[in-house]
Amino acid sequence: MKLLEERMLKDGNVLGKDILKVDSFLTHQVDFKLMKEIGKVLAEKYADRGITKVVTIEASGIAPAIYVAEELDVPMIFAKKHKNITMTEDILTAQVYSFTKQVSSTVSISAKFLTSKDRVLIIDDFLANGQAAKGLVDIISQAGAEVVGIGIVIEKSFQAGRQLLEDEGIEVTSLARIKNFNDGKLNFMEADA
Amino acid sequence: MKLLEERMLKDGNVLGKDILKVDSFLTHQVDFKLMKEIGKVLAEKYADRGITKVVTIEASGIAPAIYVAEELDVPMIFAKKHKNITMTEDILTAQVYSFTKQVSSTVSISAKFLTSKDRVLIIDDFLANGQAAKGLVDIISQAGAEVVGIGIVIEKSFQAGRQLLEDEGIEVTSLARIKNFNDGKLNFMEADA
């Protein structure tokens, strides 16, 4: 997605050897215009696939996911990273290790929101080691629902996440694929949309 | 907001004496159509007030806030509840105690996203004791920016939050105001929009 790559080059900051900070338009301050475009491009890719639910994980996945859901005219569910005392009934859970935050956390979705008839499109802001996406796949599978694909805003293609998901037979659609950060500069691979 | 009150009556669940669960359309599964309407109604109320930024707090505030931001054509910022290793520069913080989760947490926004010229509309999903909203007001004030108003999806009017904010001279616009949960039933006060 050209518009996204251009924005990453303009406003993204490379930190160290493997972190890209995009907090001015995606992960902290959010540009709704870009999110709408992201929603359109990902929804178009999955328009004829019978998607019934969009699933993401709090918090940075929510803005792109709601626009994908709007385009596909289906509900969006955001998985929770922490249990809440108002989550009293059956919940589906998975353990997710975050390399960024260096903590393991329980990700959960209320069982009542996913059934075996659901065809799910997972949306997330980043794909790096694939742990968060893998956790969502596990939860959706526990519900007997089908993961039709995973739409990613920014993929760090030098990390193992994409392979991990493809090895499970899941289609990954990444709008920007970072090949490497050589010399502190963003180098892209060809994106999926 | 009639549409919202009707949805709360239809799909909300009263738990105990002071908890309303709206996880089927707002706090876990999200109905984008309702979020869009909420965005329109809140944006209309603040359309002529020179708003430059919409600020909310992760995670349930993000969906309504992005649609308010879209209607007002301004960026949306979501405050973080946990520090992240990619947040390296100046951050503005406030301590917020959550009565729901019974924990105190640090809420933060990167200083670079708010200036003394900003006129901010705060958006949140719930207003109960007002601690989260008060934390956001503190952070925005630290930046020298002005809080023009607070737009709330659901206010628990029997708790102290609204008074706390009005005592600071802040206009509160709540789309649904719960008077009480007598007999496990939702009773409303007249809403602000």
GROMACS .gro file of C-alpha atoms in nm, chain A residues 13 15 19-21 23-33 35-36 53 58-60 62-63 66-67 69-80 82-89 99-102 108-110 112-113, chain B residues 13 15 19-21 23-33 35-36 53 58-60 62-63 66-67 69-80 82-89 99-102 108-110 112-113:
model
  110
   13ASN     CA    1   1.128   0.647   1.336
   15LEU     CA    2   1.492   0.282   1.691
   19ILE     CA    3   1.198  -0.124   1.620
   20LEU     CA    4   0.992   0.108   1.404
   21LYS     CA    5   0.801   0.374   1.588
   23ASP     CA    6   0.321   0.659   1.707
   24SER     CA    7   0.231   0.973   1.512
   25PHE     CA    8  -0.026   0.798   1.293
   26LEU     CA    9  -0.095   0.443   1.414
   27THR     CA   10   0.003   0.332   1.764
   28HIS     CA   11  -0.062   0.641   1.979
   29GLN     CA   12  -0.182   0.935   1.771
   30VAL     CA   13  -0.407   0.795   1.498
   31ASP     CA   14  -0.474   0.936   1.150
   32PHE     CA   15  -0.833   0.835   1.070
   33LYS     CA   16  -0.786   0.910   0.698
   35MET     CA   17  -0.706   0.408   0.884
   36LYS     CA   18  -1.003   0.444   0.648
   53LYS     CA   19  -1.646  -1.109   1.214
   58GLU     CA   20  -0.636  -0.415   2.207
   59ALA     CA   21  -0.525  -0.141   2.169
   60SER     CA   22  -0.349  -0.037   1.844
   62ILE     CA   23  -0.877  -0.132   1.711
   63ALA     CA   24  -0.866   0.171   1.479
   66ILE     CA   25  -1.312  -0.092   1.303
   67TYR     CA   26  -1.273   0.050   0.952
   69ALA     CA   27  -1.540  -0.406   0.988
   70GLU     CA   28  -1.726  -0.101   0.857
   71GLU     CA   29  -1.628  -0.180   0.498
   72LEU     CA   30  -1.725  -0.548   0.536
   73ASP     CA   31  -2.041  -0.455   0.734
   74VAL     CA   32  -1.970  -0.699   1.018
   75PRO     CA   33  -1.904  -0.664   1.394
   76MET     CA   34  -1.551  -0.610   1.524
   77ILE     CA   35  -1.430  -0.787   1.838
   78PHE     CA   36  -1.118  -0.677   2.023
   79ALA     CA   37  -0.950  -0.943   2.235
   80LYS     CA   38  -0.860  -0.832   2.587
   82HIS     CA   39  -0.620  -0.846   3.090
   83LYS     CA   40  -0.911  -1.003   3.266
   84ASN     CA   41  -1.181  -0.770   3.384
   85ILE     CA   42  -1.421  -0.832   3.672
   86THR     CA   43  -1.714  -0.776   3.437
   87MET     CA   44  -1.598  -1.073   3.226
   88THR     CA   45  -1.777  -1.336   3.428
   89GLU     CA   46  -1.892  -1.596   3.179
   99PHE     CA   47   0.893  -0.945   2.276
  100THR     CA   48   0.839  -0.568   2.276
  101LYS     CA   49   0.708  -0.549   2.631
  102GLN     CA   50   0.896  -0.859   2.749
  108SER     CA   51  -0.916  -1.351   2.589
  109ILE     CA   52  -1.244  -1.328   2.401
  110SER     CA   53  -1.588  -1.406   2.546
  112LYS     CA   54  -2.046  -1.605   2.321
  113PHE     CA   55  -1.912  -1.381   2.044
  206ASN     CA   56  -2.676  -0.656   3.122
  208LEU     CA   57  -2.457  -0.703   3.708
  212ILE     CA   58  -2.221  -0.257   3.683
  213LEU     CA   59  -2.365  -0.240   3.333
  214LYS     CA   60  -2.214  -0.478   3.084
  216ASP     CA   61  -1.975  -0.594   2.580
  217SER     CA   62  -2.190  -0.693   2.282
  218PHE     CA   63  -2.170  -0.349   2.118
  219LEU     CA   64  -1.916  -0.123   2.294
  220THR     CA   65  -1.652  -0.270   2.527
  221HIS     CA   66  -1.557  -0.601   2.362
  222GLN     CA   67  -1.761  -0.665   2.048
  223VAL     CA   68  -1.813  -0.329   1.875
  224ASP     CA   69  -2.100  -0.220   1.651
  225PHE     CA   70  -1.945   0.023   1.403
  226LYS     CA   71  -2.286   0.159   1.298
  228MET     CA   72  -2.008   0.406   1.689
  229LYS     CA   73  -2.054   0.614   1.372
  246LYS     CA   74  -0.744   1.697   1.882
  251GLU     CA   75  -0.720   0.269   2.559
  252ALA     CA   76  -0.901   0.046   2.484
  253SER     CA   77  -1.282   0.088   2.476
  255ILE     CA   78  -1.084   0.415   2.079
  256ALA     CA   79  -1.376   0.311   1.855
  259ILE     CA   80  -1.196   0.761   1.603
  260TYR     CA   81  -1.541   0.836   1.460
  262ALA     CA   82  -1.218   1.252   1.515
  263GLU     CA   83  -1.330   1.160   1.163
  264GLU     CA   84  -1.636   1.385   1.187
  265LEU     CA   85  -1.430   1.674   1.325
  266ASP     CA   86  -1.144   1.603   1.080
  267VAL     CA   87  -0.873   1.604   1.349
  268PRO     CA   88  -0.623   1.347   1.481
  269MET     CA   89  -0.720   1.112   1.763
  270ILE     CA   90  -0.475   1.030   2.042
  271PHE     CA   91  -0.527   0.738   2.276
  272ALA     CA   92  -0.356   0.763   2.612
  273LYS     CA   93  -0.163   0.454   2.717
  275HIS     CA   94   0.115   0.100   3.045
  276LYS     CA   95   0.458   0.220   2.952
  277ASN     CA   96   0.610   0.073   2.640
  278ILE     CA   97   0.977   0.044   2.561
  279THR     CA   98   0.923   0.236   2.238
  280MET     CA   99   0.800   0.538   2.441
  281THR     CA  100   1.142   0.683   2.501
  282GLU     CA  101   1.096   1.058   2.489
  292PHE     CA  102  -1.265   0.110   4.078
  293THR     CA  103  -1.366  -0.159   3.826
  294LYS     CA  104  -1.027  -0.325   3.810
  295GLN     CA  105  -0.923  -0.220   4.161
  301SER     CA  106   0.046   0.864   2.962
  302ILE     CA  107   0.059   1.065   2.641
  303SER     CA  108   0.376   1.161   2.453
  305LYS     CA  109   0.503   1.592   2.141
  306PHE     CA  110   0.139   1.533   2.048
   0.00000   0.00000   0.00000
